[in-house]
Coordinates of C-alpha atoms and ligand atoms in Angstrom, one line a residue:
M1 CA -0.1 -0.1 -0.1
A2 CA 1.0 3.5 -0.6
A3 CA 2.4 5.5 2.2
K4 CA -0.5 5.7 4.9
L5 CA -2.6 9.0 5.4
L6 CA -5.1 7.4 7.8
E7 CA -4.3 4.3 10.0
V8 CA -6.8 3.3 12.4
Q9 CA -6.3 0.5 15.0
G10 CA -8.6 -1.4 17.5
L11 CA -10.9 1.3 17.3
R12 CA -14.1 1.0 19.6
V13 CA -17.2 3.1 19.9
A14 CA -20.0 2.7 22.3
Y15 CA -23.4 4.3 22.6
D16 CA -24.1 3.8 26.4
K17 CA -23.3 0.2 26.9
I18 CA -23.6 -1.3 23.3
E19 CA -20.9 -1.2 21.3
A20 CA -21.3 -0.5 17.7
V21 CA -17.9 -0.5 16.4
T22 CA -16.1 -3.5 18.1
G23 CA -12.3 -3.3 17.2
V24 CA -11.7 -1.9 13.7
D25 CA -8.5 -1.8 12.0
L26 CA -8.3 0.2 8.9
A27 CA -6.0 2.2 6.8
V28 CA -6.2 4.7 3.9
G29 CA -2.8 5.0 1.5
Q30 CA -1.7 8.4 0.2
G31 CA -4.0 9.0 -3.1
Q32 CA -6.3 6.1 -2.5
I33 CA -9.9 5.4 -2.6
V34 CA -10.7 3.2 -0.2
T35 CA -14.3 1.9 0.7
V36 CA -16.2 0.6 3.7
I37 CA -19.2 -1.4 2.5
G38 CA -21.6 -3.1 4.8
P39 CA -25.7 -3.2 5.8
N40 CA -27.8 -1.1 7.5
G41 CA -26.6 -0.4 11.0
A42 CA -23.4 -2.2 10.6
G43 CA -21.4 0.7 12.1
K44 CA -20.2 2.8 8.9
T45 CA -21.5 6.2 10.1
T46 CA -20.4 5.4 13.8
L47 CA -16.8 4.7 12.3
L48 CA -16.7 8.0 10.4
S49 CA -17.9 9.8 13.3
A50 CA -15.2 8.5 15.7
I51 CA -12.2 9.2 13.3
M52 CA -13.5 12.6 12.7
G53 CA -13.6 13.2 16.5
V54 CA -17.3 13.6 16.6
L55 CA -17.8 10.7 18.6
P56 CA -15.6 9.5 21.6
S57 CA -14.0 6.4 20.8
S58 CA -10.8 4.2 22.2
G59 CA -8.2 2.7 19.9
R60 CA -5.6 4.3 17.8
I61 CA -5.8 6.9 15.3
V62 CA -2.8 8.0 13.2
F63 CA -3.4 11.0 10.8
D64 CA -0.8 12.6 8.4
G65 CA 1.8 11.2 10.6
K66 CA 0.5 12.2 14.1
P67 CA -1.4 10.0 16.9
R68 CA -5.0 11.7 17.1
E69 CA -6.9 9.9 19.5
H70 CA -9.1 11.9 21.7
A71 CA -8.9 14.8 19.2
E72 CA -11.5 17.1 18.7
I73 CA -13.3 17.8 15.4
E74 CA -11.8 21.4 15.1
E75 CA -8.3 19.6 15.2
M76 CA -9.0 17.0 12.6
V77 CA -10.2 19.6 10.3
A78 CA -7.2 21.8 10.8
A79 CA -5.1 18.7 10.2
G80 CA -6.9 18.1 6.7
M81 CA -10.0 15.9 7.4
N82 CA -13.3 16.4 6.1
L83 CA -16.5 14.6 6.2
V84 CA -19.5 15.0 3.9
P85 CA -22.4 13.7 6.1
E86 CA -25.1 11.5 4.8
K87 CA -27.7 14.1 5.5
R88 CA -25.3 16.5 3.5
E89 CA -26.4 19.5 6.0
L90 CA -26.3 22.5 3.7
F91 CA -27.6 25.8 4.8
S92 CA -31.0 25.7 2.7
E93 CA -31.6 29.3 2.9
M94 CA -28.3 30.3 1.7
T95 CA -27.1 30.3 -2.0
V96 CA -24.8 27.9 -3.5
E97 CA -21.8 30.2 -3.4
D98 CA -22.2 31.1 0.1
N99 CA -22.6 27.1 1.0
L100 CA -19.2 26.9 -0.8
M101 CA -17.5 29.8 0.8
L102 CA -18.5 28.6 4.4
G103 CA -16.4 25.5 3.4
A104 CA -13.3 27.5 3.4
F105 CA -13.9 29.4 6.8
D106 CA -11.6 27.4 8.7
R107 CA -8.7 28.1 6.4
Y108 CA -9.8 32.0 6.2
R109 CA -9.7 31.8 10.0
R110 CA -6.3 30.8 9.9
G111 CA -5.1 33.4 7.6
L112 CA -5.4 31.3 4.2
R113 CA -6.7 33.6 1.5
D114 CA -6.7 31.0 -1.2
H115 CA -10.7 30.9 -1.2
D116 CA -11.0 32.4 -5.0
G117 CA -8.7 30.0 -6.3
T118 CA -10.1 27.1 -4.8
L119 CA -13.7 28.3 -5.9
A120 CA -12.8 28.2 -9.5
E121 CA -11.6 24.8 -8.9
V122 CA -14.7 23.4 -7.5
Y123 CA -16.8 25.3 -10.2
E124 CA -14.5 23.7 -12.9
L125 CA -15.3 20.1 -11.4
F126 CA -19.0 21.0 -10.9
P127 CA -20.0 23.3 -13.7
R128 CA -23.6 22.8 -12.5
L129 CA -22.5 24.6 -9.3
R130 CA -21.2 27.6 -11.2
E131 CA -24.5 27.8 -13.1
R132 CA -26.8 27.6 -10.0
R133 CA -24.0 29.9 -7.8
G134 CA -26.8 32.5 -6.8
Q135 CA -29.6 29.9 -6.3
L136 CA -31.0 29.0 -2.8
S137 CA -29.4 25.7 -1.9
G138 CA -32.9 24.4 -0.5
T139 CA -34.2 24.4 -4.2
L140 CA -31.4 22.3 -5.3
S141 CA -31.8 18.7 -6.9
G142 CA -31.0 15.7 -4.3
G143 CA -27.8 15.3 -7.0
E144 CA -27.2 18.9 -7.0
R145 CA -27.2 19.1 -3.2
Q146 CA -24.6 16.0 -3.0
M147 CA -22.5 18.0 -5.3
L148 CA -22.4 21.2 -3.3
A149 CA -21.9 19.1 -0.1
V150 CA -18.6 17.7 -1.8
G151 CA -17.8 21.0 -3.2
R152 CA -18.3 22.7 0.0
A153 CA -16.0 20.1 1.6
L154 CA -13.3 20.3 -1.3
M155 CA -13.1 24.2 -0.4
A156 CA -11.5 23.1 2.9
K157 CA -8.7 21.7 0.4
P158 CA -8.7 18.3 2.7
K159 CA -6.1 15.9 2.5
L160 CA -8.6 13.0 3.4
L161 CA -12.4 13.4 2.2
M162 CA -14.9 11.1 3.8
L163 CA -17.8 10.4 2.2
D164 CA -20.9 8.8 3.9
E165 CA -23.3 7.4 1.2
P166 CA -23.1 9.8 -1.6
S167 CA -25.4 7.7 -3.8
L168 CA -28.0 7.6 -1.4
G169 CA -31.4 8.6 -2.7
L170 CA -29.9 9.6 -6.1
A171 CA -30.9 8.3 -9.4
P172 CA -28.8 6.1 -11.2
R173 CA -27.5 8.2 -13.7
I174 CA -26.5 10.9 -11.1
V175 CA -24.8 8.2 -9.2
R176 CA -22.7 7.6 -12.1
E177 CA -21.8 11.1 -12.2
V178 CA -20.9 11.4 -8.5
F179 CA -18.7 8.5 -8.7
H180 CA -16.9 9.7 -11.7
I181 CA -16.4 12.8 -9.7
V182 CA -14.6 10.7 -6.6
A183 CA -12.4 9.0 -9.1
R184 CA -11.4 12.4 -10.5
L185 CA -10.6 13.7 -7.2
R186 CA -8.3 10.5 -6.5
D187 CA -6.6 11.5 -9.9
M188 CA -6.1 14.9 -8.4
G189 CA -4.2 13.4 -5.4
V190 CA -7.0 13.7 -2.7
S191 CA -7.1 10.6 -0.6
I192 CA -10.8 9.3 -0.1
L193 CA -12.5 7.2 2.6
L194 CA -15.9 6.0 1.0
I195 CA -18.8 4.7 3.1
E196 CA -21.5 2.9 1.0
Q197 CA -24.3 0.7 0.7
N198 CA -24.0 0.7 -2.9
A199 CA -21.7 -1.8 -3.0
R200 CA -21.2 -2.8 -6.5
A201 CA -20.6 1.1 -7.7
A202 CA -18.1 1.6 -4.6
L203 CA -16.1 -1.8 -5.6
Q204 CA -16.0 -0.5 -9.0
V205 CA -14.3 2.9 -7.9
A206 CA -12.2 1.9 -5.1
D207 CA -8.5 0.5 -4.7
Y208 CA -9.3 -1.4 -1.6
A209 CA -12.3 -2.2 0.4
Y210 CA -13.4 -3.3 3.7
V211 CA -16.7 -5.4 4.7
L212 CA -18.1 -3.8 7.9
E213 CA -20.4 -6.1 9.8
T214 CA -22.2 -5.5 13.1
G215 CA -19.4 -3.5 14.0
A216 CA -16.6 -5.6 12.7
V217 CA -14.3 -5.8 9.4
T218 CA -15.4 -9.3 8.4
L219 CA -13.4 -9.1 5.0
E220 CA -10.7 -6.9 3.2
G221 CA -8.4 -6.9 0.3
P222 CA -8.1 -4.9 -2.9
A223 CA -11.8 -3.7 -4.4
A224 CA -11.4 -6.0 -7.2
Q225 CA -10.8 -9.1 -5.3
V226 CA -13.3 -8.1 -2.8
A227 CA -15.8 -7.9 -5.4
Q228 CA -15.1 -11.4 -6.6
D229 CA -15.5 -13.0 -3.0
P230 CA -18.4 -15.4 -3.5
R231 CA -20.1 -14.1 -0.1
V232 CA -19.9 -10.3 -1.4
V233 CA -21.1 -11.5 -4.7
E234 CA -24.1 -13.4 -3.0
V235 CA -24.7 -10.8 -0.1
Y236 CA -23.8 -7.4 -2.1
L237 CA -23.7 -7.9 -5.8
G238 CA -26.4 -10.3 -6.4
L239 CA -28.9 -9.5 -8.7
G240 CA -31.7 -9.8 -6.1
H241 CA -29.8 -7.0 -4.0
G242 CA -30.9 -4.2 -6.4
A243 CA -27.4 -2.6 -6.2
A244 CA -27.1 -4.0 -9.9
A245 CA -29.5 -1.2 -11.1
Q246 CA -27.4 1.7 -9.6
A247 CA -23.7 0.2 -11.2
P248 CA -22.0 3.0 -12.9
A249 CA -21.2 2.5 -16.5
Ligands
ATP301 P1 -26.8 3.0 7.9 O1 -26.2 2.6 6.5 O2 -28.3 2.6 8.1 O3 -26.7 4.4 7.9 P2 -24.6 2.5 9.5 O4 -23.7 1.2 9.0 O5 -23.9 3.9 9.2 O6 -25.9 2.3 9.1 P3 -24.7 3.5 12.4 O7 -25.6 4.5 12.0 O8 -23.3 3.9 12.6 O9 -24.7 2.3 10.9 O10 -25.2 2.6 13.4 C1 -24.5 1.4 14.2 C2 -25.2 1.0 15.4 O11 -25.2 1.9 16.3 C3 -26.9 0.8 14.9 O12 -26.9 -0.5 15.9 C4 -27.4 2.0 15.6 O13 -28.6 1.7 15.9 C5 -26.6 2.5 16.7 N1 -26.5 3.9 16.9 C6 -26.3 4.6 16.0 N2 -26.2 6.0 16.5 C7 -26.8 6.0 17.8 C8 -27.1 6.8 19.0 N3 -26.8 8.1 18.6 N4 -27.4 5.9 20.2 C9 -27.5 5.0 20.2 N5 -27.3 4.1 19.3 C10 -27.1 4.6 18.0

């Protein structure tokens, strides 16, 4: 694997007495797309929230060469981690461009004034956002909202972009578009941790994959290899699963 940008060892997260993540080891190499697939309730969102410092956890987290356990979210953002949550969490009463500019706020606060250049890059990646820059984000379509959420995260110039189910609720054509963007981001040097229920699309775009089930990793390997595992084929890629309809071209 390429040099590790993120390394997680023995990560445990509990809600009261119930452990939702029960000792997970995971790594993301520089410039890689790593995916975590798994069913509803497996602990995928919990895992991301703990890595980001939103939820307390135990275990070891090393990001960009430094141990980060017990780090708060602000420290992780400043260190170059950014999370696009499943619910997107945009400010619906604000325009597309104002939402994007908010993504650059932390850099601005730290005296970095490169937001105009970053905004131009985001608009190049998402021409549709440029067209709709003055539109209230609450009136965007589902796919446009997802693009805006990713664009806003990119305004922070993250080293690691974490995406929680970016395909959720989107039409197959839009899912393809979002995954093409994810691949382009990797080509631009952004490392990506991608959480997905759409295993077929995720395994096609990723370099490496983990299967998370009831809080534990049950299988991992290069994504192409995981995609051929008989159990993955049966449980996650089988025609009966519905994911087939969402396969990217
Ligand atoms: P989905 O794909 O449905 O979003 P997931 O894999 O992201 O699922 P999590 O949302 O991480 O799963 O949930 C893992 C487990 O933790 C589930 O059993 C869930 O009910 C539980 N859980 C999640 N959030 C809380 C909370 N705030 N309080 C108590 N239990 C929680």
